[in-house]
PDB file of C-alpha atoms in Angstrom:
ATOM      1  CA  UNK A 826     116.380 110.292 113.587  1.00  0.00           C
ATOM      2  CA  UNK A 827     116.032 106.938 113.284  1.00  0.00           C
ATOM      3  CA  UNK A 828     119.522 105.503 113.919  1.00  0.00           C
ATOM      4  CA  UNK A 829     120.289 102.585 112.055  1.00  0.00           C
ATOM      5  CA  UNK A 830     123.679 101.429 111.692  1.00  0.00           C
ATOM      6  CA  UNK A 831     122.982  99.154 108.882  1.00  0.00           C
ATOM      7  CA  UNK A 832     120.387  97.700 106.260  1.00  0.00           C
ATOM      8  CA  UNK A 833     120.339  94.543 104.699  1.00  0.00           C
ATOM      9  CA  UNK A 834     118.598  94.009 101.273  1.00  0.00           C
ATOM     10  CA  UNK A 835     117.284  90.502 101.607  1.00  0.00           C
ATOM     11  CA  UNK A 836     116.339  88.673  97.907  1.00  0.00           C
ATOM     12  CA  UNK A 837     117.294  87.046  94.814  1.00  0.00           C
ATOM     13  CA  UNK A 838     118.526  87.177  91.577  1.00  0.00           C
ATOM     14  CA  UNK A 839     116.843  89.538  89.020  1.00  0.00           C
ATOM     15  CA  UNK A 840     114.580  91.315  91.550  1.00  0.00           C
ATOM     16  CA  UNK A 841     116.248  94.596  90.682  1.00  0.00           C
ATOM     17  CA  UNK A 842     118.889  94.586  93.628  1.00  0.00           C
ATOM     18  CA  UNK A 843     121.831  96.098  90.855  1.00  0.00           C
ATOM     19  CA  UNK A 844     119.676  98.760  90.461  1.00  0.00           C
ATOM     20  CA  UNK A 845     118.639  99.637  93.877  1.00  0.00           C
ATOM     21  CA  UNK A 846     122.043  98.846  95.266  1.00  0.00           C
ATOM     22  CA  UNK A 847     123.200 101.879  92.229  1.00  0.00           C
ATOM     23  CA  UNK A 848     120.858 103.880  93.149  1.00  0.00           C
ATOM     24  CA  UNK A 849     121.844 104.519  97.296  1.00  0.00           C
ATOM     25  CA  UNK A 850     125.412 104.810  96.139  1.00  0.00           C
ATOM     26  CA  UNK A 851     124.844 107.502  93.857  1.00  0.00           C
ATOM     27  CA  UNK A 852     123.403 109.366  97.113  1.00  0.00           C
ATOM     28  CA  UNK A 853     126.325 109.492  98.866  1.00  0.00           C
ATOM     29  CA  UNK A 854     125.178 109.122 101.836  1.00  0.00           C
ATOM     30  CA  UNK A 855     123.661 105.302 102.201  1.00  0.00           C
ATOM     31  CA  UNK A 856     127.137 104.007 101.894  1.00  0.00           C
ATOM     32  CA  UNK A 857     128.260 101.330  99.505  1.00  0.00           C
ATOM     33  CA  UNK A 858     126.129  98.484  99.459  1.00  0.00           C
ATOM     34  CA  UNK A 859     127.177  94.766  97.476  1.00  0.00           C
ATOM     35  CA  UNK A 860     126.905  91.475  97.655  1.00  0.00           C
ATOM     36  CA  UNK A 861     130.536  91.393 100.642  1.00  0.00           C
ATOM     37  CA  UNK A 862     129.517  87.896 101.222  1.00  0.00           C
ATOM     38  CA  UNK A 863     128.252  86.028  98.165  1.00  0.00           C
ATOM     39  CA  UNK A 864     129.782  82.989  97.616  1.00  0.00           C
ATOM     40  CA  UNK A 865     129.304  80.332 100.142  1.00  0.00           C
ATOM     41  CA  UNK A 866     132.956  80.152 101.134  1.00  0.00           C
ATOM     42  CA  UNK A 867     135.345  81.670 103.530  1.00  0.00           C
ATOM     43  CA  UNK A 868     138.126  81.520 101.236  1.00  0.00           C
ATOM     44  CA  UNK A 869     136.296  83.764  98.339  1.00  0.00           C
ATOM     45  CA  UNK A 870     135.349  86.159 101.365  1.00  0.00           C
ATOM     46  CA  UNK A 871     139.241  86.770 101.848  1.00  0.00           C
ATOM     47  CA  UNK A 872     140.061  87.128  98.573  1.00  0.00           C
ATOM     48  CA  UNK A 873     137.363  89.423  97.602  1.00  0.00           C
ATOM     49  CA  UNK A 874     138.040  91.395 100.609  1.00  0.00           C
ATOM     50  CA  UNK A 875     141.814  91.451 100.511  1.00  0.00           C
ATOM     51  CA  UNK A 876     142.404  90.006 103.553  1.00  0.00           C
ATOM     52  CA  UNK A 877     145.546  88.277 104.221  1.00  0.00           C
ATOM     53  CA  UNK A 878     145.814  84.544 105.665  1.00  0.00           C
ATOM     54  CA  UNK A 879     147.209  84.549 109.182  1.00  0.00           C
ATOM     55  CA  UNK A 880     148.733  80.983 109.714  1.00  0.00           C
ATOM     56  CA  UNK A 881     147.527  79.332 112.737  1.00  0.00           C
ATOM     57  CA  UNK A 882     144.621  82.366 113.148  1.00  0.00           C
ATOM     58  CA  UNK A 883     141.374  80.433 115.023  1.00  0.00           C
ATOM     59  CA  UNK A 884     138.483  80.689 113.185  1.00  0.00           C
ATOM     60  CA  UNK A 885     136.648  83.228 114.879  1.00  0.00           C
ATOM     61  CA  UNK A 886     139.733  85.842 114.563  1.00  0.00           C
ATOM     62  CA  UNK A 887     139.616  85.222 110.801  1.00  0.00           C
ATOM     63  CA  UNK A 888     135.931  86.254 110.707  1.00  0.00           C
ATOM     64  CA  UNK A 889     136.281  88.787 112.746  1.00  0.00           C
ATOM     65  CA  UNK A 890     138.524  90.561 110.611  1.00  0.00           C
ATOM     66  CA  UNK A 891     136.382  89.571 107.311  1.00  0.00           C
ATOM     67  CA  UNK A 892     133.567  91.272 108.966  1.00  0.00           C
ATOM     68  CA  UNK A 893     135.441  94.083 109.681  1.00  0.00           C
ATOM     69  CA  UNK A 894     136.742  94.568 106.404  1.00  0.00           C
ATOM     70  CA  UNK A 895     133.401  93.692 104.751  1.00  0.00           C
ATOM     71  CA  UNK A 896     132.023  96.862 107.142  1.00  0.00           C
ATOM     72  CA  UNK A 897     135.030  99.084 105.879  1.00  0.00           C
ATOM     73  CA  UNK A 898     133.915  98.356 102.226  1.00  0.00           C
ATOM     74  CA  UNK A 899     130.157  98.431 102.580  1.00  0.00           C
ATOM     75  CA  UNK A 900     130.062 101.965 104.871  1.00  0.00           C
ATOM     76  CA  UNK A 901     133.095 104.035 102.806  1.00  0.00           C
ATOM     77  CA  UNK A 902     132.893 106.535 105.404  1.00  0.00           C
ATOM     78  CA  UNK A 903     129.292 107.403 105.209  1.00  0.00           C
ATOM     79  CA  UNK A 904     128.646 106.036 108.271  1.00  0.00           C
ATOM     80  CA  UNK A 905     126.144 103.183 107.491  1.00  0.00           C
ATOM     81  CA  UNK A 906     126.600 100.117 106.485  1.00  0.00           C
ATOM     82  CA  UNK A 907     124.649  98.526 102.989  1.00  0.00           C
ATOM     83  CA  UNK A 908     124.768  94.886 102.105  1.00  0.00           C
ATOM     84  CA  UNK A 909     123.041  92.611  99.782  1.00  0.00           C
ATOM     85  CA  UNK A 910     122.399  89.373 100.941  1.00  0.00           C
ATOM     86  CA  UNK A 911     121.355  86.691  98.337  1.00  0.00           C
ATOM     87  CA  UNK A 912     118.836  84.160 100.015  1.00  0.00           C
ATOM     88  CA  UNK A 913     121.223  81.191  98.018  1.00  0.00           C
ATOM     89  CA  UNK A 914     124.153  82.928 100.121  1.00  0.00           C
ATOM     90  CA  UNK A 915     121.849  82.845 103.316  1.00  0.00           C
ATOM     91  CA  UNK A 916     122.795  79.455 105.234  1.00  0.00           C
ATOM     92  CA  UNK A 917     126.363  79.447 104.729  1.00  0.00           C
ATOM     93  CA  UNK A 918     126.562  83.299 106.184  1.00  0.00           C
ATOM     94  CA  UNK A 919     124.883  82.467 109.014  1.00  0.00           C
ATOM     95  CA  UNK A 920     126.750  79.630 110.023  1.00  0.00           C
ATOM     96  CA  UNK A 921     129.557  82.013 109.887  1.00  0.00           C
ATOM     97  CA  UNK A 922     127.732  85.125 111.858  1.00  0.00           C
ATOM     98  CA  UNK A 923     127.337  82.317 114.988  1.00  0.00           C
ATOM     99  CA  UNK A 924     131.059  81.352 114.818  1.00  0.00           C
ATOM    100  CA  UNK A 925     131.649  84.960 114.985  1.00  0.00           C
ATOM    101  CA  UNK A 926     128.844  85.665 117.849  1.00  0.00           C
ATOM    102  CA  UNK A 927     128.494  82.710 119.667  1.00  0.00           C
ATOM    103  CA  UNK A 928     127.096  84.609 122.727  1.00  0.00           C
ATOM    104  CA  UNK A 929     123.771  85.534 121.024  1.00  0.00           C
ATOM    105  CA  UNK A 930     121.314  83.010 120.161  1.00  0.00           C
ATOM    106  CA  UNK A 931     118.992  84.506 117.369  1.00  0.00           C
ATOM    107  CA  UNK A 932     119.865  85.369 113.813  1.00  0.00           C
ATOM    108  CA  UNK A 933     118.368  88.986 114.331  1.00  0.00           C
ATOM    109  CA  UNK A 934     120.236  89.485 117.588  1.00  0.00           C
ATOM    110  CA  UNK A 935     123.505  88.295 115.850  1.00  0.00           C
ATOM    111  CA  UNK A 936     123.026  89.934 112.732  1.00  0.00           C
ATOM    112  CA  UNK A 937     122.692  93.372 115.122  1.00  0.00           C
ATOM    113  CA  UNK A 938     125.526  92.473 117.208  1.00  0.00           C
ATOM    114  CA  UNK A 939     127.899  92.320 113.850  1.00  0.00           C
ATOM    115  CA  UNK A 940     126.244  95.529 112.225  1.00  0.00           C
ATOM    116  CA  UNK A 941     124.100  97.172 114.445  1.00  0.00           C
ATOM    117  CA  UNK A 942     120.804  98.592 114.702  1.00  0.00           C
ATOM    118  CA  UNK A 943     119.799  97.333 110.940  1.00  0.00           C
ATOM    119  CA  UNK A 944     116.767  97.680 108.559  1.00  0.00           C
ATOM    120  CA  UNK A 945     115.566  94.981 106.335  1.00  0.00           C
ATOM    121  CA  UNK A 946     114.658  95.192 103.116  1.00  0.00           C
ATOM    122  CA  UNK A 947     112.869  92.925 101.244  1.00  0.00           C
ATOM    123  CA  UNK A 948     112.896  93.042  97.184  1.00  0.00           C
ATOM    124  CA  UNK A 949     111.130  91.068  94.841  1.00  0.00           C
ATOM    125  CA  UNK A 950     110.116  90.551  91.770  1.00  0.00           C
ATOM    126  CA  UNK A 951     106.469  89.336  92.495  1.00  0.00           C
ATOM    127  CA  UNK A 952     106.202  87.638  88.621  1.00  0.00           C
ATOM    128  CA  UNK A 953     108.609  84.340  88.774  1.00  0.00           C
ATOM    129  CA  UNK A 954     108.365  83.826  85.194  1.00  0.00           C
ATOM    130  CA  UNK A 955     109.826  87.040  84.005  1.00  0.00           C
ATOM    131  CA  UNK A 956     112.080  86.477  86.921  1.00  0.00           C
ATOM    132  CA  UNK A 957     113.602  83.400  85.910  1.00  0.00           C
ATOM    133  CA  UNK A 958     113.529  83.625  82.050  1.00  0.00           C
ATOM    134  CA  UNK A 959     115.575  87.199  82.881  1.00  0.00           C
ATOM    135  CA  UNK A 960     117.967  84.756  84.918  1.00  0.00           C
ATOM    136  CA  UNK A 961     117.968  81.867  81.829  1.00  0.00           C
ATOM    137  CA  UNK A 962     118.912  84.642  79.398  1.00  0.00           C
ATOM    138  CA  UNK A 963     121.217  86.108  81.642  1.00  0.00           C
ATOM    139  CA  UNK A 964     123.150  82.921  82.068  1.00  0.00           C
ATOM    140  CA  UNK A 965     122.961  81.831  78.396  1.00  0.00           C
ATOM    141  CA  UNK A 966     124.150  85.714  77.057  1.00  0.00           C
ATOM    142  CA  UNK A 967     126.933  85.920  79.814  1.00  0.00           C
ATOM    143  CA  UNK A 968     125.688  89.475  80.022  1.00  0.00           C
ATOM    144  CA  UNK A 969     123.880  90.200  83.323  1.00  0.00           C
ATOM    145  CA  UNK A 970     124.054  94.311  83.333  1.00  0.00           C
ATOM    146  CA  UNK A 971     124.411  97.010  80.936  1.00  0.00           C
ATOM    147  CA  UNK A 972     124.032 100.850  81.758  1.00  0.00           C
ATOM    148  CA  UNK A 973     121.532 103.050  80.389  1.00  0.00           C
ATOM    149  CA  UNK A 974     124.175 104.300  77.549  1.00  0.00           C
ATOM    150  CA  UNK A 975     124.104 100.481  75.946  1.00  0.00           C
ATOM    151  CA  UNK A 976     127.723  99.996  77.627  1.00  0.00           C
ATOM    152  CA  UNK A 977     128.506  96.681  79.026  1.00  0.00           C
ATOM    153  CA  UNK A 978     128.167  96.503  83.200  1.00  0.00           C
ATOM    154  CA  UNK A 979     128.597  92.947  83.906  1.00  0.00           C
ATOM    155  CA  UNK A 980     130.041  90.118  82.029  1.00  0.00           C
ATOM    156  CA  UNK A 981     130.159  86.966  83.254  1.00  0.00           C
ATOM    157  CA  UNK A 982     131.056  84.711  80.064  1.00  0.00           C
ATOM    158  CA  UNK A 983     131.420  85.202  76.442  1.00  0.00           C
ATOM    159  CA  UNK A 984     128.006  85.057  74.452  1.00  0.00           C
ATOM    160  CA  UNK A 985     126.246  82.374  73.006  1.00  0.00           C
ATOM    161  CA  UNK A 986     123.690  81.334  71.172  1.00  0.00           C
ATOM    162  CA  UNK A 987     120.576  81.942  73.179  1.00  0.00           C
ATOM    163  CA  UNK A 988     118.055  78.654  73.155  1.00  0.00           C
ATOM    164  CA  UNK A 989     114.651  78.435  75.048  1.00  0.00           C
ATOM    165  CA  UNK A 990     115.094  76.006  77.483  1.00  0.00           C
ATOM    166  CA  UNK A 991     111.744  75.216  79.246  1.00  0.00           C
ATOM    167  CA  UNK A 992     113.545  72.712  81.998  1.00  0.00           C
ATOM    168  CA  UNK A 993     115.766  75.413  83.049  1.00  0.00           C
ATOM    169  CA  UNK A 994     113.257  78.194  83.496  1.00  0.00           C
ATOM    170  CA  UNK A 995     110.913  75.970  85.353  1.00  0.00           C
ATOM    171  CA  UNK A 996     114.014  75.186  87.834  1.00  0.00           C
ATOM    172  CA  UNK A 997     114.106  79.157  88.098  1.00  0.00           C
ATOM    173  CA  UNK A 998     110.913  79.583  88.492  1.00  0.00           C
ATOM    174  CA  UNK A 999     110.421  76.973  91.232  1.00  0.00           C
ATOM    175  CA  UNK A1000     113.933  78.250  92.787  1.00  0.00           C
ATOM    176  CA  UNK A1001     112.399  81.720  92.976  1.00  0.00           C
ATOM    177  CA  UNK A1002     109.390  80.833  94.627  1.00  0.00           C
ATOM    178  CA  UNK A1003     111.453  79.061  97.221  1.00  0.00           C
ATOM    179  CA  UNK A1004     113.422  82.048  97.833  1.00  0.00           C
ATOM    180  CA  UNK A1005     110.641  84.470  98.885  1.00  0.00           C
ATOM    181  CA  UNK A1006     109.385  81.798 100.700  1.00  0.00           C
ATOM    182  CA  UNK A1007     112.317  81.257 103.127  1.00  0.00           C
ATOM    183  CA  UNK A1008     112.809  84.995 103.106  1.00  0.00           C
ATOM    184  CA  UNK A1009     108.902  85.565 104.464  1.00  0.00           C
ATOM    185  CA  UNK A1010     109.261  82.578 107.150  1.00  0.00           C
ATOM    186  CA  UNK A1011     112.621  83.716 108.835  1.00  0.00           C
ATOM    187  CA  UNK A1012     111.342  87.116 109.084  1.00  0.00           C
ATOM    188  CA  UNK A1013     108.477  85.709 110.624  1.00  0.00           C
ATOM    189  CA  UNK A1014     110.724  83.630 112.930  1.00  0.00           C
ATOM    190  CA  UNK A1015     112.599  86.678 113.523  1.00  0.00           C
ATOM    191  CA  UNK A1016     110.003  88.766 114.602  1.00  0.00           C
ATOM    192  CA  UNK A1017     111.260  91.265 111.722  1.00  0.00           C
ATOM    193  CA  UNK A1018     109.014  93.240 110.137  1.00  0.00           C
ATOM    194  CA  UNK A1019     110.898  94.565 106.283  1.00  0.00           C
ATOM    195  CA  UNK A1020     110.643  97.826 104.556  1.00  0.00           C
ATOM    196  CA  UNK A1021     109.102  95.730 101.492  1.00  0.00           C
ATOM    197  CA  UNK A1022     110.030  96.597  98.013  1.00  0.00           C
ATOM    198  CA  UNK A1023     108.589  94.979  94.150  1.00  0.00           C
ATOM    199  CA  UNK A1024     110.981  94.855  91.127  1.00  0.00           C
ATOM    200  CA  UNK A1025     107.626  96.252  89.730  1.00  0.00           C
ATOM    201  CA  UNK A1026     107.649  99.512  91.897  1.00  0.00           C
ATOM    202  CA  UNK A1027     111.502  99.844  91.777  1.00  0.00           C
ATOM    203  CA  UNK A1028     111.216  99.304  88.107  1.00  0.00           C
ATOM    204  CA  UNK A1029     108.388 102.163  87.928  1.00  0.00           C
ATOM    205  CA  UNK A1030     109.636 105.345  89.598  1.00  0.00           C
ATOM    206  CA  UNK A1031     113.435 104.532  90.959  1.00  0.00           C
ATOM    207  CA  UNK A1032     113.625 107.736  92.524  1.00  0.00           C
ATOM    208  CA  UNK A1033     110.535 107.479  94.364  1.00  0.00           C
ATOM    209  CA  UNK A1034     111.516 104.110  95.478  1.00  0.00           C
ATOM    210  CA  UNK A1035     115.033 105.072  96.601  1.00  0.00           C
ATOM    211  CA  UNK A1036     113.223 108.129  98.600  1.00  0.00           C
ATOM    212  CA  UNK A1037     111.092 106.019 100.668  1.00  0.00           C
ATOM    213  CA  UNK A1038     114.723 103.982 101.413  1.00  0.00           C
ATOM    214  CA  UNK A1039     116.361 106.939 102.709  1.00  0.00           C
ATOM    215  CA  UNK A1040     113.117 108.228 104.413  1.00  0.00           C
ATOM    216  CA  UNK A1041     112.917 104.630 106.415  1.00  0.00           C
ATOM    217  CA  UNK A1042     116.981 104.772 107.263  1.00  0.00           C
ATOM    218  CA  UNK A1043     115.628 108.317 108.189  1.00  0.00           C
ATOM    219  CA  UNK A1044     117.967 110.177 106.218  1.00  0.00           C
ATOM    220  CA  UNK A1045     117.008 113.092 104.196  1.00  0.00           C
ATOM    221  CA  UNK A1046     114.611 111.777 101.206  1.00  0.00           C
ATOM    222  CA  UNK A1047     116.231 115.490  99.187  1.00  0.00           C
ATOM    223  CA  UNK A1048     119.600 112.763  98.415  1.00  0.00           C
ATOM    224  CA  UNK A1049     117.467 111.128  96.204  1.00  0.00           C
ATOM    225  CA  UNK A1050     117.027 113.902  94.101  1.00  0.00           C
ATOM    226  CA  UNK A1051     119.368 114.097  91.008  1.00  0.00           C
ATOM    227  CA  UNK A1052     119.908 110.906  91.004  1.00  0.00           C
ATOM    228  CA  UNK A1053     119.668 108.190  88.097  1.00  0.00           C
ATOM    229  CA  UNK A1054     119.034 104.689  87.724  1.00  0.00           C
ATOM    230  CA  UNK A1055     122.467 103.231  86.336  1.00  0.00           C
ATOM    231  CA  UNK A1056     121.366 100.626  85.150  1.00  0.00           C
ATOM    232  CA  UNK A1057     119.293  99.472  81.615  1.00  0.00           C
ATOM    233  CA  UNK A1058     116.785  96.917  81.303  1.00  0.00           C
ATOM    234  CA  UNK A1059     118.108  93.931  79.189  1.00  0.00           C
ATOM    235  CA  UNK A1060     114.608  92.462  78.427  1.00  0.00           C
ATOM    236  CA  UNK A1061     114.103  92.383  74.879  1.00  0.00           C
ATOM    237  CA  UNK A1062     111.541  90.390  71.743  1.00  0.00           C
ATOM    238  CA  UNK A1063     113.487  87.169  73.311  1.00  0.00           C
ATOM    239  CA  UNK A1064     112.811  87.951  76.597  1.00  0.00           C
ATOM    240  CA  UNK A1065     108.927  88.411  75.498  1.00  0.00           C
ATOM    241  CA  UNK A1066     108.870  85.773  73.604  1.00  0.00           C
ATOM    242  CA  UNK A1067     110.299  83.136  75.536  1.00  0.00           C
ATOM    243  CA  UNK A1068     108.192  84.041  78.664  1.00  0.00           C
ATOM    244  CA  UNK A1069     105.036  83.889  76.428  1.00  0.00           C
ATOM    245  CA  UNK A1070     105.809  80.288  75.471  1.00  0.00           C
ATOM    246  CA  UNK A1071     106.367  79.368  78.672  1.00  0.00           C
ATOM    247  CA  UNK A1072     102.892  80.500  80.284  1.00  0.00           C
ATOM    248  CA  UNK A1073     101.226  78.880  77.373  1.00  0.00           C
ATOM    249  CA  UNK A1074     103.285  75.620  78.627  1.00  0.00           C
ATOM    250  CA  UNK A1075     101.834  75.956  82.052  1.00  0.00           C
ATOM    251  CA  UNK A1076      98.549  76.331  80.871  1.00  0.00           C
ATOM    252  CA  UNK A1077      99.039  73.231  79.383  1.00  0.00           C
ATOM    253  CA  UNK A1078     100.268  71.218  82.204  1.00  0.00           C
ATOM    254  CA  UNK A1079      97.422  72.886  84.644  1.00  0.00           C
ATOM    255  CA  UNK A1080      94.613  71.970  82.197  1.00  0.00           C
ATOM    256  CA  UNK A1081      95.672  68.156  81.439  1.00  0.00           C
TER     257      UNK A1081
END
């Protein structure tokens, strides 16, 4: 037995982190992993949490009792703790984490101190293009998740008409890139070596993916079985489409 306490999915947006994050839930027994501190603010962390404002509460008394409620949430009585941590969340949580543990001096050591013994996983989606045109069109439909049965997951905004917008999925794409980036050099900095994990692979076998989770958290890799992925892909013709004009663009610009 292993004995983590935690594990912390480390990426980006439309790497497949919905789907993983479904997946370990569905096991019952990889508690309840999401996004507990996505927004880089303290006063979305409260409200999404439900905890109440204590006037005149220092600052490290508030976190403390984020924290703890973000730990309630993410574990649901399985015992171990799940989060997803966005890299675009990243800075602003850590700043945060060394308010809260001011007596360690690493990320990895305050990370532990907050969650405990924790794995890290690291998920992306290794082609950027399809990556950010899946984030464009996510944006532009309002519609970021839909289950398997066609029903609606996640809204975000009413739809609109979808346009190809070359500027924007370059931004993505470039945005992206940075991400793994960062994610790769602070786990080098960190001296932590991730359980690594491809959109591709995830995408692939979900099952086979979610056993090799549960087999590095050493829990039993038979939870897996049973289980479905609960969420659809949303790439469509568009989707195709749009990513083929944009690798004929950068062709383009690499040739001239």
């Amino acid at each position: 037995m292993i004995g983590y306490s935690s594990y912390i999915l480390c990426t980006s947006p439309r790497s497949g982190s919905t789907l993983l994050c479904k997946l370990l839930v569905a096991t019952g027994v990889s508690g309840h992993p999401g996004s507990y501190f996505h927004e880089p603010s303290q006063e979305d962390w409260l409200e999404d949490l439900n905890v109440d404002v204590v006037p005149g509460e220092n600052e490290q008394a508030t976190l403390r009792r984020i924290f703890a409620a973000a730990i309630e949430k993410g574990t649901r009585g399985k015992g171990l703790f799940g989060l997803r941590l966005q890299r675009h969340s990243f800075d602003f949580f850590m700043k945060q984490l060394a308010i809260l543990q001011p007596a360690h001096e690493s990320d990895l050591t305050r990370l532990e101190a907050a969650f405990g013994k924790t794995l890290f996983i690291h998920l992306t989606r290794a082609d950027k293009v399809d990556q950010a045109v899946s984030f464009v069109r996510a944006e532009q439909s309002g519609l970021w998740h839909r289950a398997p049965d066609g029903t609606e997951l996640e809204r975000l905004s009413e739809p609109r008409e979808l346009q190809y917008d070359a500027a924007e999925i370059r931004a993505c794409h470039d945005r992206f890139t940075r991400f793994d980036r960062d994610w790769q050099a602070w786990f080098e900095i960190q001296g932590i070596s991730p359980l690594r994990i491809t959109y591709d692979a995830l995408s692939a076998d979900p099952q086979g993916t979610l056993r090799l989770v549960l087999q590095r958290l050493g829990l039993e890799a038979s939870a897996a079985e049973g289980v479905v992925p609960g969420v659809a892909k949303l790439a469509d013709a568009t989707n195709a489409d749009w990513v083929s004009r944009f690798r004929a663009e950068l062709e383009i610009d690499s040739a001239s």
